[in-house]
mmCIF file of N, CA and C in Angstrom:
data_model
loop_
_atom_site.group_PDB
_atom_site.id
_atom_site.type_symbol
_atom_site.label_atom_id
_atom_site.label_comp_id
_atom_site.label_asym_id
_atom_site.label_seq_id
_atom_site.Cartn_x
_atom_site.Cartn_y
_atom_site.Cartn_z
ATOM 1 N N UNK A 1416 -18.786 -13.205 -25.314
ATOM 2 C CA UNK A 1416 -18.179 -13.293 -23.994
ATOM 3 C C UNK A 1416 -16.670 -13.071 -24.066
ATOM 4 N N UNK A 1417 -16.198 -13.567 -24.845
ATOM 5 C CA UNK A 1417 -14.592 -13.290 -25.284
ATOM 6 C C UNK A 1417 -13.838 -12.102 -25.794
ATOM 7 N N UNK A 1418 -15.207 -11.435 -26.389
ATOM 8 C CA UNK A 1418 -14.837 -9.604 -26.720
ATOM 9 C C UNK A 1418 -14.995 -9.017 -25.416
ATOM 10 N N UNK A 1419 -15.665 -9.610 -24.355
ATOM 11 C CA UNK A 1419 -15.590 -8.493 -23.212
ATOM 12 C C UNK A 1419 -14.817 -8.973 -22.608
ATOM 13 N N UNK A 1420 -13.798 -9.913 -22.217
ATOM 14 C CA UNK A 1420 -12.734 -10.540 -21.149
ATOM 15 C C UNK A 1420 -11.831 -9.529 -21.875
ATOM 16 N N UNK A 1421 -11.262 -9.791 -23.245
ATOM 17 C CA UNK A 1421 -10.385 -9.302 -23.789
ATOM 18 C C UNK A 1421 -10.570 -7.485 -23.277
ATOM 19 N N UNK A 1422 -12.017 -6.878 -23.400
ATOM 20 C CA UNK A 1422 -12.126 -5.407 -23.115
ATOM 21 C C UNK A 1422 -11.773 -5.136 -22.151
ATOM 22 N N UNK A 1423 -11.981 -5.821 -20.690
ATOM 23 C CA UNK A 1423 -11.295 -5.865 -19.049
ATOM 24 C C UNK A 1423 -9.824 -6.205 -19.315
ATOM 25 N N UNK A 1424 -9.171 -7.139 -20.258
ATOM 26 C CA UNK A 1424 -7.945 -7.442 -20.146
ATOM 27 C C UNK A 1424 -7.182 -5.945 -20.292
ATOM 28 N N UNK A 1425 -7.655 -5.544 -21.739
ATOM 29 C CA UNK A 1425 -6.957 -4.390 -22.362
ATOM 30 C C UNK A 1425 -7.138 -3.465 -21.334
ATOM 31 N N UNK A 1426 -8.268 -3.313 -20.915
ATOM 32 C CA UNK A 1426 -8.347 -1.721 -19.608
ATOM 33 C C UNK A 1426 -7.208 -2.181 -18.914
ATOM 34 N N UNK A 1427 -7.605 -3.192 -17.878
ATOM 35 C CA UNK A 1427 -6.194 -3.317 -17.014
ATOM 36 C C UNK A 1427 -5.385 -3.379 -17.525
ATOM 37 N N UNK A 1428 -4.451 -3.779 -18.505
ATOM 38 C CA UNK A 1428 -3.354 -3.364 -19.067
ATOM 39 C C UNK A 1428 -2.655 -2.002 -19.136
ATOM 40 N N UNK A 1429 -3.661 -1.079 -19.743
ATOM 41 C CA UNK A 1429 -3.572 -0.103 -20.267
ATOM 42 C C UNK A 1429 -3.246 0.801 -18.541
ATOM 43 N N UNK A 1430 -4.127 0.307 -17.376
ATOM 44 C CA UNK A 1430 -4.136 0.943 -16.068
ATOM 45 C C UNK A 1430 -2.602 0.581 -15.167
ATOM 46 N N UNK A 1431 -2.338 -0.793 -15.667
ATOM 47 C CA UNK A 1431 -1.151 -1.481 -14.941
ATOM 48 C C UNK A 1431 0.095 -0.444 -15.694
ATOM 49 N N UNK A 1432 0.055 0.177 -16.861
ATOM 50 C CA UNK A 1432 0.788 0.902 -17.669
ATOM 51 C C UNK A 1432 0.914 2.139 -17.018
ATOM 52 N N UNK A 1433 -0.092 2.623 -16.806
ATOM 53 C CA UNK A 1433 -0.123 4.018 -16.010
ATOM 54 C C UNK A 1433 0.782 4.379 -15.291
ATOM 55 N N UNK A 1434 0.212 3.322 -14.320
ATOM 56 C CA UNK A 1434 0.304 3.137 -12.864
ATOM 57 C C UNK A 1434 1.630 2.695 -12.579
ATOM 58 N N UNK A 1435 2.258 1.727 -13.397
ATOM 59 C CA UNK A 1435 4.062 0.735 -13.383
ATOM 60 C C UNK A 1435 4.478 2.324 -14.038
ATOM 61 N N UNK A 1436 4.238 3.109 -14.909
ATOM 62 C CA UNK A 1436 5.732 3.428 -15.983
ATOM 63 C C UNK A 1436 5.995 4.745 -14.792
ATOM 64 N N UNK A 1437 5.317 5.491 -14.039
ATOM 65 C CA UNK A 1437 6.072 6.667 -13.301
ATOM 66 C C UNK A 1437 6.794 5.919 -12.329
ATOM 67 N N UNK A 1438 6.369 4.858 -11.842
ATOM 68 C CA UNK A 1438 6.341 4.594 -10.641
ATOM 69 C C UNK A 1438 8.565 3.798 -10.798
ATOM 70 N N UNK A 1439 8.024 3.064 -11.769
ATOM 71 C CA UNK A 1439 9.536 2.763 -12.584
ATOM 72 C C UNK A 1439 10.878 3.731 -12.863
ATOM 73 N N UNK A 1440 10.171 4.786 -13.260
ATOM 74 C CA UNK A 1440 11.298 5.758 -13.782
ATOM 75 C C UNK A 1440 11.634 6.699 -12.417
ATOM 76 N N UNK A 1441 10.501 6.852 -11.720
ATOM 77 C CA UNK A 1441 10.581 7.546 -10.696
ATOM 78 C C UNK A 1441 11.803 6.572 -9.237
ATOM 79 N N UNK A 1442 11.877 5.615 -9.360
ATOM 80 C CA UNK A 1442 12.761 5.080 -8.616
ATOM 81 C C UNK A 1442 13.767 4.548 -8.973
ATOM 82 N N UNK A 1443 13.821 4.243 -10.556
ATOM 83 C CA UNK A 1443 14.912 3.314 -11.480
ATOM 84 C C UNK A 1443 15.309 3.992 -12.596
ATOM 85 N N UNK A 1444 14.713 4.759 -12.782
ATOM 86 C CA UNK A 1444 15.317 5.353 -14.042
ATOM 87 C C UNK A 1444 14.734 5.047 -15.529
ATOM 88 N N UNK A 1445 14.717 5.744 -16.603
ATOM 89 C CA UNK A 1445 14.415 5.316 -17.767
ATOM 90 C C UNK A 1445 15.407 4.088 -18.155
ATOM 91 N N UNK A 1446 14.674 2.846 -18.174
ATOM 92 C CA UNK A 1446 15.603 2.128 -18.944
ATOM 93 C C UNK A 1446 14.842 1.011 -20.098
ATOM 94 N N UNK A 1447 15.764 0.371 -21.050
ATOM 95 C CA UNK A 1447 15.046 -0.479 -21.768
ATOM 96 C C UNK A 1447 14.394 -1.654 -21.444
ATOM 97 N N UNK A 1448 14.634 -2.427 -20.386
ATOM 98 C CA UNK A 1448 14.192 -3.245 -19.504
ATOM 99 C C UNK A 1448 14.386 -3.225 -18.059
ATOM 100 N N UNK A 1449 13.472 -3.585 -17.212
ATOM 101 C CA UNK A 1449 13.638 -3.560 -15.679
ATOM 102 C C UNK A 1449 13.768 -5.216 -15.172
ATOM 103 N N UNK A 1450 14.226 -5.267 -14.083
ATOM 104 C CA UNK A 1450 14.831 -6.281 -13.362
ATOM 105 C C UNK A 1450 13.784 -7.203 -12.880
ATOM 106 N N UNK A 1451 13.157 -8.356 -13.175
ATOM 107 C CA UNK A 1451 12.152 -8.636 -12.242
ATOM 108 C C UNK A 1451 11.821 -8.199 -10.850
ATOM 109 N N UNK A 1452 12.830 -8.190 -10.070
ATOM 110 C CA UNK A 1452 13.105 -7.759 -8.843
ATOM 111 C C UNK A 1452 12.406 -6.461 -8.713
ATOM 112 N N UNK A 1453 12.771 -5.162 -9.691
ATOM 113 C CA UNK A 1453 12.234 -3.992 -9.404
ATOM 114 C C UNK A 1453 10.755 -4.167 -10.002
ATOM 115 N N UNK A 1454 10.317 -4.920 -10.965
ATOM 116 C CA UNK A 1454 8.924 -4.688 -11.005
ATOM 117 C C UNK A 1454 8.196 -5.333 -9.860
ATOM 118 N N UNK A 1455 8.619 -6.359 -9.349
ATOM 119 C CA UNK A 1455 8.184 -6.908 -8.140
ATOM 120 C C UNK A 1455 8.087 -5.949 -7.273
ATOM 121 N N UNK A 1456 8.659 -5.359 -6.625
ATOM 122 C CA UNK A 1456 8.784 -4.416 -5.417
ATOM 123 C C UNK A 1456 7.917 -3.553 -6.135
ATOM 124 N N UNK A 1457 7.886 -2.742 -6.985
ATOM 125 C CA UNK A 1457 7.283 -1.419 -7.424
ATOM 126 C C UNK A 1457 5.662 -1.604 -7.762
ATOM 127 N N UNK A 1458 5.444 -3.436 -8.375
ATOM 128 C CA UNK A 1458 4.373 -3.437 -7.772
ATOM 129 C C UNK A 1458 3.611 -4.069 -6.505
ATOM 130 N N UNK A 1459 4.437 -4.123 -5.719
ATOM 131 C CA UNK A 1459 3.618 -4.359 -4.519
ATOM 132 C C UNK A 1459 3.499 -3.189 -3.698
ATOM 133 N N UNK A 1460 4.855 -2.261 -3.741
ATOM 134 C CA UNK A 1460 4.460 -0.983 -3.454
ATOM 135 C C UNK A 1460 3.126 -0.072 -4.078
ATOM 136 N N UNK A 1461 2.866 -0.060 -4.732
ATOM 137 C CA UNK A 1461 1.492 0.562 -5.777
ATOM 138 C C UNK A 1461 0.292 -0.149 -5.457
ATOM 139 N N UNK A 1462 0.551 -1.557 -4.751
ATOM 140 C CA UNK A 1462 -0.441 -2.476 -4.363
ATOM 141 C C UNK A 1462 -1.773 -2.547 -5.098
ATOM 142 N N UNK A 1463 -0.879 -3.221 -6.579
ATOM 143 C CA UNK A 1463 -1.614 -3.472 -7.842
ATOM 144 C C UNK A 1463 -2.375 -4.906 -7.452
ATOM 145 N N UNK A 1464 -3.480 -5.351 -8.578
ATOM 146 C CA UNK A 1464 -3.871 -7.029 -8.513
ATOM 147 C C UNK A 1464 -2.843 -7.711 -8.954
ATOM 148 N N UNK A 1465 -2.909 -8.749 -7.667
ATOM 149 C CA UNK A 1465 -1.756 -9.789 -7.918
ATOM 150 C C UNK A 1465 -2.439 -10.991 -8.988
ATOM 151 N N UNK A 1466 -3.977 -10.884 -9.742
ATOM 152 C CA UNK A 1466 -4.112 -11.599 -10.780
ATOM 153 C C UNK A 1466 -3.197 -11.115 -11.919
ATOM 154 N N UNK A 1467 -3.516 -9.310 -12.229
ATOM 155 C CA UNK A 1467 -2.298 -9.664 -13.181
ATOM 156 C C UNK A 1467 -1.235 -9.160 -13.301
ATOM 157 N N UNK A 1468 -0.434 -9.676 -11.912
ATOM 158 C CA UNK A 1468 1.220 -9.656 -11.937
ATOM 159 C C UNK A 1468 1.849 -9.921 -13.326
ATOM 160 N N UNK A 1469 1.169 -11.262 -13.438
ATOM 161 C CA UNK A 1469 2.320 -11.505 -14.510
ATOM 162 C C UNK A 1469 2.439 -11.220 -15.814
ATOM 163 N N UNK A 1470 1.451 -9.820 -15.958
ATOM 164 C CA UNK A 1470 1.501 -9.436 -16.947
ATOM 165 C C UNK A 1470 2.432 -8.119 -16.760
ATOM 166 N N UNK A 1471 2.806 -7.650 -15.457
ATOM 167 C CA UNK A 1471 3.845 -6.798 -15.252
ATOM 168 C C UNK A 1471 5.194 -7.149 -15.492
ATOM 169 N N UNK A 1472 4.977 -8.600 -15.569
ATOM 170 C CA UNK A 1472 6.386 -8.748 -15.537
ATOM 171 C C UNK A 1472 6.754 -9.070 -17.169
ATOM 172 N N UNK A 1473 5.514 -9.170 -18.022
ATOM 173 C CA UNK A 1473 5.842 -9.744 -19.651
ATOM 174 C C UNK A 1473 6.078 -8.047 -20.204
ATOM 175 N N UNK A 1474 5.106 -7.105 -19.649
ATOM 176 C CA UNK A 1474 5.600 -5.766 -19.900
ATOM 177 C C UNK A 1474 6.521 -5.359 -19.802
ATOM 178 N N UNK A 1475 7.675 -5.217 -18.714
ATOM 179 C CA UNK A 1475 8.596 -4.819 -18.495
ATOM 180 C C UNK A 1475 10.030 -5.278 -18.480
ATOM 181 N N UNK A 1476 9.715 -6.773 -18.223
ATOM 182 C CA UNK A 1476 11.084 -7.447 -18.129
ATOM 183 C C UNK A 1476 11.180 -7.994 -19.543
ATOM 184 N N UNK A 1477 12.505 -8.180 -19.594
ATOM 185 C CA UNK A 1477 12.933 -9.291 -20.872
ATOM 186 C C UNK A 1477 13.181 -10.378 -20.846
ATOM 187 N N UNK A 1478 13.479 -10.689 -19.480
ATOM 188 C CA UNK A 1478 13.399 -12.504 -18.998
ATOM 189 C C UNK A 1478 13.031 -12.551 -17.572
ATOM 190 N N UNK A 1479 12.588 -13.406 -17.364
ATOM 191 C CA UNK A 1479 12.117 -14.283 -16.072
ATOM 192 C C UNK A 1479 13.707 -14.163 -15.157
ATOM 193 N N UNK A 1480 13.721 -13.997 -14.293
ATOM 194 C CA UNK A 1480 14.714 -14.741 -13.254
ATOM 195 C C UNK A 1480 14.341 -15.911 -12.553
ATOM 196 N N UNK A 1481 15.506 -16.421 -12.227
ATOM 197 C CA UNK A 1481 15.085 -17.866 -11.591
ATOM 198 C C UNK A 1481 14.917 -17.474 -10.391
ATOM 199 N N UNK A 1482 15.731 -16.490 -9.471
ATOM 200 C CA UNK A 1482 15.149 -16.255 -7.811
ATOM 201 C C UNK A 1482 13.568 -16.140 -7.924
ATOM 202 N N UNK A 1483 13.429 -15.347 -8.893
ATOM 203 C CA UNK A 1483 11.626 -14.791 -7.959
ATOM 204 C C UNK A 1483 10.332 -15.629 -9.593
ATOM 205 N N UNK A 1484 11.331 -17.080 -10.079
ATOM 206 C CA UNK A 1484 10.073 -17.577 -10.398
ATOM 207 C C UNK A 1484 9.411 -18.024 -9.798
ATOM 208 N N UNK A 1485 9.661 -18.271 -8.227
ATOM 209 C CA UNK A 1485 9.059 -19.251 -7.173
ATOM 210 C C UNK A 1485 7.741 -17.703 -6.846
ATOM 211 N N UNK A 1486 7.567 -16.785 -6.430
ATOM 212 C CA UNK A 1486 7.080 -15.926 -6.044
ATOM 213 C C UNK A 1486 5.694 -15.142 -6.806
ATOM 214 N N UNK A 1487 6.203 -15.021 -8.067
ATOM 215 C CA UNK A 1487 5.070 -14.676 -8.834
ATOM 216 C C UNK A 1487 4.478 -16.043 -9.712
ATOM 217 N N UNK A 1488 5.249 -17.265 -9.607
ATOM 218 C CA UNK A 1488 4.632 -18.652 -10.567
ATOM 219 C C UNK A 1488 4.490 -18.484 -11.906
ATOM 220 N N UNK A 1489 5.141 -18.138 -12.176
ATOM 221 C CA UNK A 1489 5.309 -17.639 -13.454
ATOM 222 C C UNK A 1489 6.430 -18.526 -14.507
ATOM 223 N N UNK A 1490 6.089 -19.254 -15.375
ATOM 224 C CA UNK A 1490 7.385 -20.388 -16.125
ATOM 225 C C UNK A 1490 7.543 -19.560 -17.236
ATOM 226 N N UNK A 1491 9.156 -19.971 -18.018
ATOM 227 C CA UNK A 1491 9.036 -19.267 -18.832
ATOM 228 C C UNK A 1491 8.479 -19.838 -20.105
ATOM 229 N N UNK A 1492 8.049 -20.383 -20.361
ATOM 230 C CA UNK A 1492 6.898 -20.571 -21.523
ATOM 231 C C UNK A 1492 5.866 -19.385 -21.456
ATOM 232 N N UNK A 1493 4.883 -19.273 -19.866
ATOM 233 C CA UNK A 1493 4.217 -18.777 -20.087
ATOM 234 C C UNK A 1493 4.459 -17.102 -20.102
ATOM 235 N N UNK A 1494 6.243 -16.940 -19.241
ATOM 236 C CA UNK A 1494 6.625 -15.199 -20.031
ATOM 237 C C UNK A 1494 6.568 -15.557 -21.212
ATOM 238 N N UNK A 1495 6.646 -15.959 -22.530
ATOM 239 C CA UNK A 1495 6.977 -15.759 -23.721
ATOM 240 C C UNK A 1495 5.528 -15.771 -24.146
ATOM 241 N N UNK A 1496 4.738 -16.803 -23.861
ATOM 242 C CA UNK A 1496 3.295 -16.287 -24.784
ATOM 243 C C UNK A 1496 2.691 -15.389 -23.894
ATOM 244 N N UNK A 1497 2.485 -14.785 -22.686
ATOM 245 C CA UNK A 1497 2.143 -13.348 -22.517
ATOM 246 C C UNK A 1497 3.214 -11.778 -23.015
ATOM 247 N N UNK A 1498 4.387 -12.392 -23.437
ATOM 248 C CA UNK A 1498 4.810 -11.194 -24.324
ATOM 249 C C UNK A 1498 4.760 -11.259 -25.570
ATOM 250 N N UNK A 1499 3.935 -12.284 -26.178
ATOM 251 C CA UNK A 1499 3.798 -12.461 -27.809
ATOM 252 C C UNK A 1499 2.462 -11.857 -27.737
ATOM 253 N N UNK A 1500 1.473 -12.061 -26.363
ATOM 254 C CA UNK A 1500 0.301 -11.465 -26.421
ATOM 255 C C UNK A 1500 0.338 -10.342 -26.480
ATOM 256 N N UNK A 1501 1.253 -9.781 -25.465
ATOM 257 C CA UNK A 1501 1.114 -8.104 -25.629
ATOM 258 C C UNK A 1501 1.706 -7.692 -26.738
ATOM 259 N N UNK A 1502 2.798 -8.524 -27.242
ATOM 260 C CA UNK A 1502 3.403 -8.054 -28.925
ATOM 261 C C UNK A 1502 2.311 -7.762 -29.924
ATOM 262 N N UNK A 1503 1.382 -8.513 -29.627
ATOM 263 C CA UNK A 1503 0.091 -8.544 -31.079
ATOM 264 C C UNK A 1503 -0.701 -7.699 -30.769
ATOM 265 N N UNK A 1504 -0.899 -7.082 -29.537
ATOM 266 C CA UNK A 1504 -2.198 -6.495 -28.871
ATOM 267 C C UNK A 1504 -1.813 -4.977 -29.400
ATOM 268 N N UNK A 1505 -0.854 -4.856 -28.499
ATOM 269 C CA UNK A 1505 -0.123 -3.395 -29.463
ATOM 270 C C UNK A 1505 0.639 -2.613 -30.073
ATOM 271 N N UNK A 1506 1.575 -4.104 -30.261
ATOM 272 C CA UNK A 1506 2.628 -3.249 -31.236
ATOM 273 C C UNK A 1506 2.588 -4.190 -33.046
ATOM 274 N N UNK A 1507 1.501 -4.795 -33.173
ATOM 275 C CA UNK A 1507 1.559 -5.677 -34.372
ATOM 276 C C UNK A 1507 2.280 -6.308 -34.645
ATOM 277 N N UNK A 1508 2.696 -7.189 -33.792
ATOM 278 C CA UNK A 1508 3.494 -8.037 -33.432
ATOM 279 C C UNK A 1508 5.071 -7.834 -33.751
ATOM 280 N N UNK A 1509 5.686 -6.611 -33.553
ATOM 281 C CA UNK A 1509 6.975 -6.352 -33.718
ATOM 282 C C UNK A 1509 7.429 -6.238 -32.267
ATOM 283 N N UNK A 1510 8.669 -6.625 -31.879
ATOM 284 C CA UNK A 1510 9.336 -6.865 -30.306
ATOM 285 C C UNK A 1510 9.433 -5.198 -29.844
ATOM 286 N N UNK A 1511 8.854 -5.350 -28.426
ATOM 287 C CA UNK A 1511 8.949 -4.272 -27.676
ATOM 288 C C UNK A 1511 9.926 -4.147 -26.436
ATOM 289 N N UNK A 1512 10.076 -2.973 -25.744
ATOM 290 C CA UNK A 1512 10.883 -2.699 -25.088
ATOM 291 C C UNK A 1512 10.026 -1.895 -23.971
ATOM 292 N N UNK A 1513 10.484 -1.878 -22.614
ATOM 293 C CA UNK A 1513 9.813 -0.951 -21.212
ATOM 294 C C UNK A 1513 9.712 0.505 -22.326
ATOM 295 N N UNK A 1514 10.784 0.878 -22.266
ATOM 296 C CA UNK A 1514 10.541 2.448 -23.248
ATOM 297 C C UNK A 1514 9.227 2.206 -23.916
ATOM 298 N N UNK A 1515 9.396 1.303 -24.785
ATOM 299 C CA UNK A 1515 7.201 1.457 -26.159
ATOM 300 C C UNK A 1515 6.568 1.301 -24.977
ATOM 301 N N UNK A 1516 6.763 0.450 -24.225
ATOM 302 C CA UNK A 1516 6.092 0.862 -23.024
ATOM 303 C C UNK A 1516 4.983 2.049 -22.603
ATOM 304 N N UNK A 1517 6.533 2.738 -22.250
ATOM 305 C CA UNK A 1517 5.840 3.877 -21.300
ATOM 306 C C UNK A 1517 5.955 4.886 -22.560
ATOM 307 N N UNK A 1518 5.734 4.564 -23.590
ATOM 308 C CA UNK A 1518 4.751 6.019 -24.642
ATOM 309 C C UNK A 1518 3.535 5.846 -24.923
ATOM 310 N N UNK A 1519 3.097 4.402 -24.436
ATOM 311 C CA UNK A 1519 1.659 4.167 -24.823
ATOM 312 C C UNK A 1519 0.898 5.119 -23.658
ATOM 313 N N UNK A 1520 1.555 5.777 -22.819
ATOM 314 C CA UNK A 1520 0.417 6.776 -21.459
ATOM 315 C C UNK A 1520 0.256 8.083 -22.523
ATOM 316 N N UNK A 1521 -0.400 8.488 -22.271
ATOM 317 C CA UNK A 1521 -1.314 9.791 -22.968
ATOM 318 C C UNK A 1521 -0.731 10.969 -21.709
ATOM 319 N N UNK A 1522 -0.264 11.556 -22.255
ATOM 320 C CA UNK A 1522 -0.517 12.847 -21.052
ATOM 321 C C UNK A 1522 -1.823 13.318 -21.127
ATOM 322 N N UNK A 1523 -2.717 13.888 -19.771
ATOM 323 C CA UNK A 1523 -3.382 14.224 -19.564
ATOM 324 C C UNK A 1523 -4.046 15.651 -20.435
ATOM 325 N N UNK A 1524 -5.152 15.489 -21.409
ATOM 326 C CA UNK A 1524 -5.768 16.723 -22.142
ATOM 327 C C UNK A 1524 -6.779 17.301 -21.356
ATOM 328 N N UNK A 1525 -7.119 18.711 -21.664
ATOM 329 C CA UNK A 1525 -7.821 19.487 -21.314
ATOM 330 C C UNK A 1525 -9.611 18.444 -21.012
ATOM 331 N N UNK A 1526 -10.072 18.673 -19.865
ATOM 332 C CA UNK A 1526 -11.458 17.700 -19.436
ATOM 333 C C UNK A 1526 -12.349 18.439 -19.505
ATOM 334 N N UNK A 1527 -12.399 19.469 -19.557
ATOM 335 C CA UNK A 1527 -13.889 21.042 -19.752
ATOM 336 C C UNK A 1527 -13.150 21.665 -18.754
ATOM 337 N N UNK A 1528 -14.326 23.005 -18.570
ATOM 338 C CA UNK A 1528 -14.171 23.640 -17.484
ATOM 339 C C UNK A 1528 -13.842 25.016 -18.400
ATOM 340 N N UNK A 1529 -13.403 26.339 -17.400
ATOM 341 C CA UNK A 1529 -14.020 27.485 -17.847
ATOM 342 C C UNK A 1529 -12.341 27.647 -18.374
ATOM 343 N N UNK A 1530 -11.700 28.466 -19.830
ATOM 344 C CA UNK A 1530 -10.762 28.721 -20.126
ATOM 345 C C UNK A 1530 -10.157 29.556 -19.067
ATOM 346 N N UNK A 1531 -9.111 29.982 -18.679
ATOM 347 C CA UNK A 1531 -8.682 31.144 -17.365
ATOM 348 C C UNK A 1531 -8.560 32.505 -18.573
ATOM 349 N N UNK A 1532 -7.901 32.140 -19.858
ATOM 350 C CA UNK A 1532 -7.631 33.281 -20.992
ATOM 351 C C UNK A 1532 -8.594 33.725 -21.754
ATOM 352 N N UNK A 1533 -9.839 34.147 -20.848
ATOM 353 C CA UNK A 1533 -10.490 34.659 -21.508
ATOM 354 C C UNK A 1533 -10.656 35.954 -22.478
ATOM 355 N N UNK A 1534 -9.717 36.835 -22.413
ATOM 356 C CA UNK A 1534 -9.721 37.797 -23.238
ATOM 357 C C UNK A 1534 -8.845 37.274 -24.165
ATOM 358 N N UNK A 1535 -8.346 36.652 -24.655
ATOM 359 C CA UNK A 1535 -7.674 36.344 -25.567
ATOM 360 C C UNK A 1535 -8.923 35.010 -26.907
ATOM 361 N N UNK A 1536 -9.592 34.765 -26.176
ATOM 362 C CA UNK A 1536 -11.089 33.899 -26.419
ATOM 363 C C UNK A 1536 -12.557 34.676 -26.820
ATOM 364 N N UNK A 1537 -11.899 36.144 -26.112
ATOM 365 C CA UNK A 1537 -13.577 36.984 -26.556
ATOM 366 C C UNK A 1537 -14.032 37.365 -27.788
ATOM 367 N N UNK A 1538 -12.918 37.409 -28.295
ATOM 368 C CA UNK A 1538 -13.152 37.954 -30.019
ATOM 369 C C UNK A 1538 -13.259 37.130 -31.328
ATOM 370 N N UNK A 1539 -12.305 35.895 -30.484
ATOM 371 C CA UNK A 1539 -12.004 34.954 -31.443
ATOM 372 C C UNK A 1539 -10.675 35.187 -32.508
ATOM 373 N N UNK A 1540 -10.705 35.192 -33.561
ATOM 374 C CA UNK A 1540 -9.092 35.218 -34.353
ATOM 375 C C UNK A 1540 -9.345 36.506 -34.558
ATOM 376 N N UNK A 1541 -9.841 37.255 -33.881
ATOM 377 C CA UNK A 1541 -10.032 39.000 -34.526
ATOM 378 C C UNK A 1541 -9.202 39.318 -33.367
ATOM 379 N N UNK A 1542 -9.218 39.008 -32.069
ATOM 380 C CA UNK A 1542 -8.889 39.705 -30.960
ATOM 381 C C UNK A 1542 -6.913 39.902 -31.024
ATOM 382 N N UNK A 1543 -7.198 41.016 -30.498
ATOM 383 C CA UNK A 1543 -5.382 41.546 -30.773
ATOM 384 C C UNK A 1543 -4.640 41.177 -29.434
ATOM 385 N N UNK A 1544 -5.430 40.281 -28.576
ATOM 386 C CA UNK A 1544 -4.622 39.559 -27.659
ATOM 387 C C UNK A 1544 -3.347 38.527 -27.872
#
């Protein structure tokens, strides 16, 4: 039962990653940490699950603020062991930054479908395309 919570944890993680790192750079810029404030707004704009907010905020921020601990409930004990969690989960427990962040997204690879270069494909490594 505990290998599959953890398998839903990691998906959403991995989706909250997606979904936070354009959405971040696209309004704030590449930076090494974001503001509670802007992950707040950016995710309610994206109108992510507010179960796991507060794992947006152990991703991205480097500390808690005191304005918006009232808002997401979040103490800082429990920022520090959800960023020791995500420290172990994927970086082997060495300290991360928004940047390791946003390299864990994959750009999008080829899904099937018909090549468009097909003459350059008909011959194979013989073809003088």
């Amino acid at each position: 039962m505990l290998m599959i919570r953890e398998f839903f944890k990691r998906r959403a993680l991995l989706r909250i990653i997606s979904k936070m790192s354009p959405a971040l750079i696209k309004g704030y810029g590449s930076r090494d940490y974001y503001s509670a404030g802007q992950v707040y707004q950016t995710a309610l704009s994206l109108d992510l699950s507010k179960r796991y907010f507060k794992y947006n905020l152990a991703l991205f921020c480097c500390e808690t603020e005191p304005s918006l601990a009232n808002k997401p409930m979040i103490s800082e004990a429990l920022f520090t062991d959800l960023r020791d969690e995500i420290k172990h989960k994927f970086f082997l427990g060495s300290d991360y930054s928004a940047i390791d962040i946003m390299k864990l997204i994959h750009a999008p690879t080829w899904k099937g479908g018909r090549m468009d270069d097909y003459m350059s494909h008909h011959r194979g490594m013989n073809s003088r395309f």
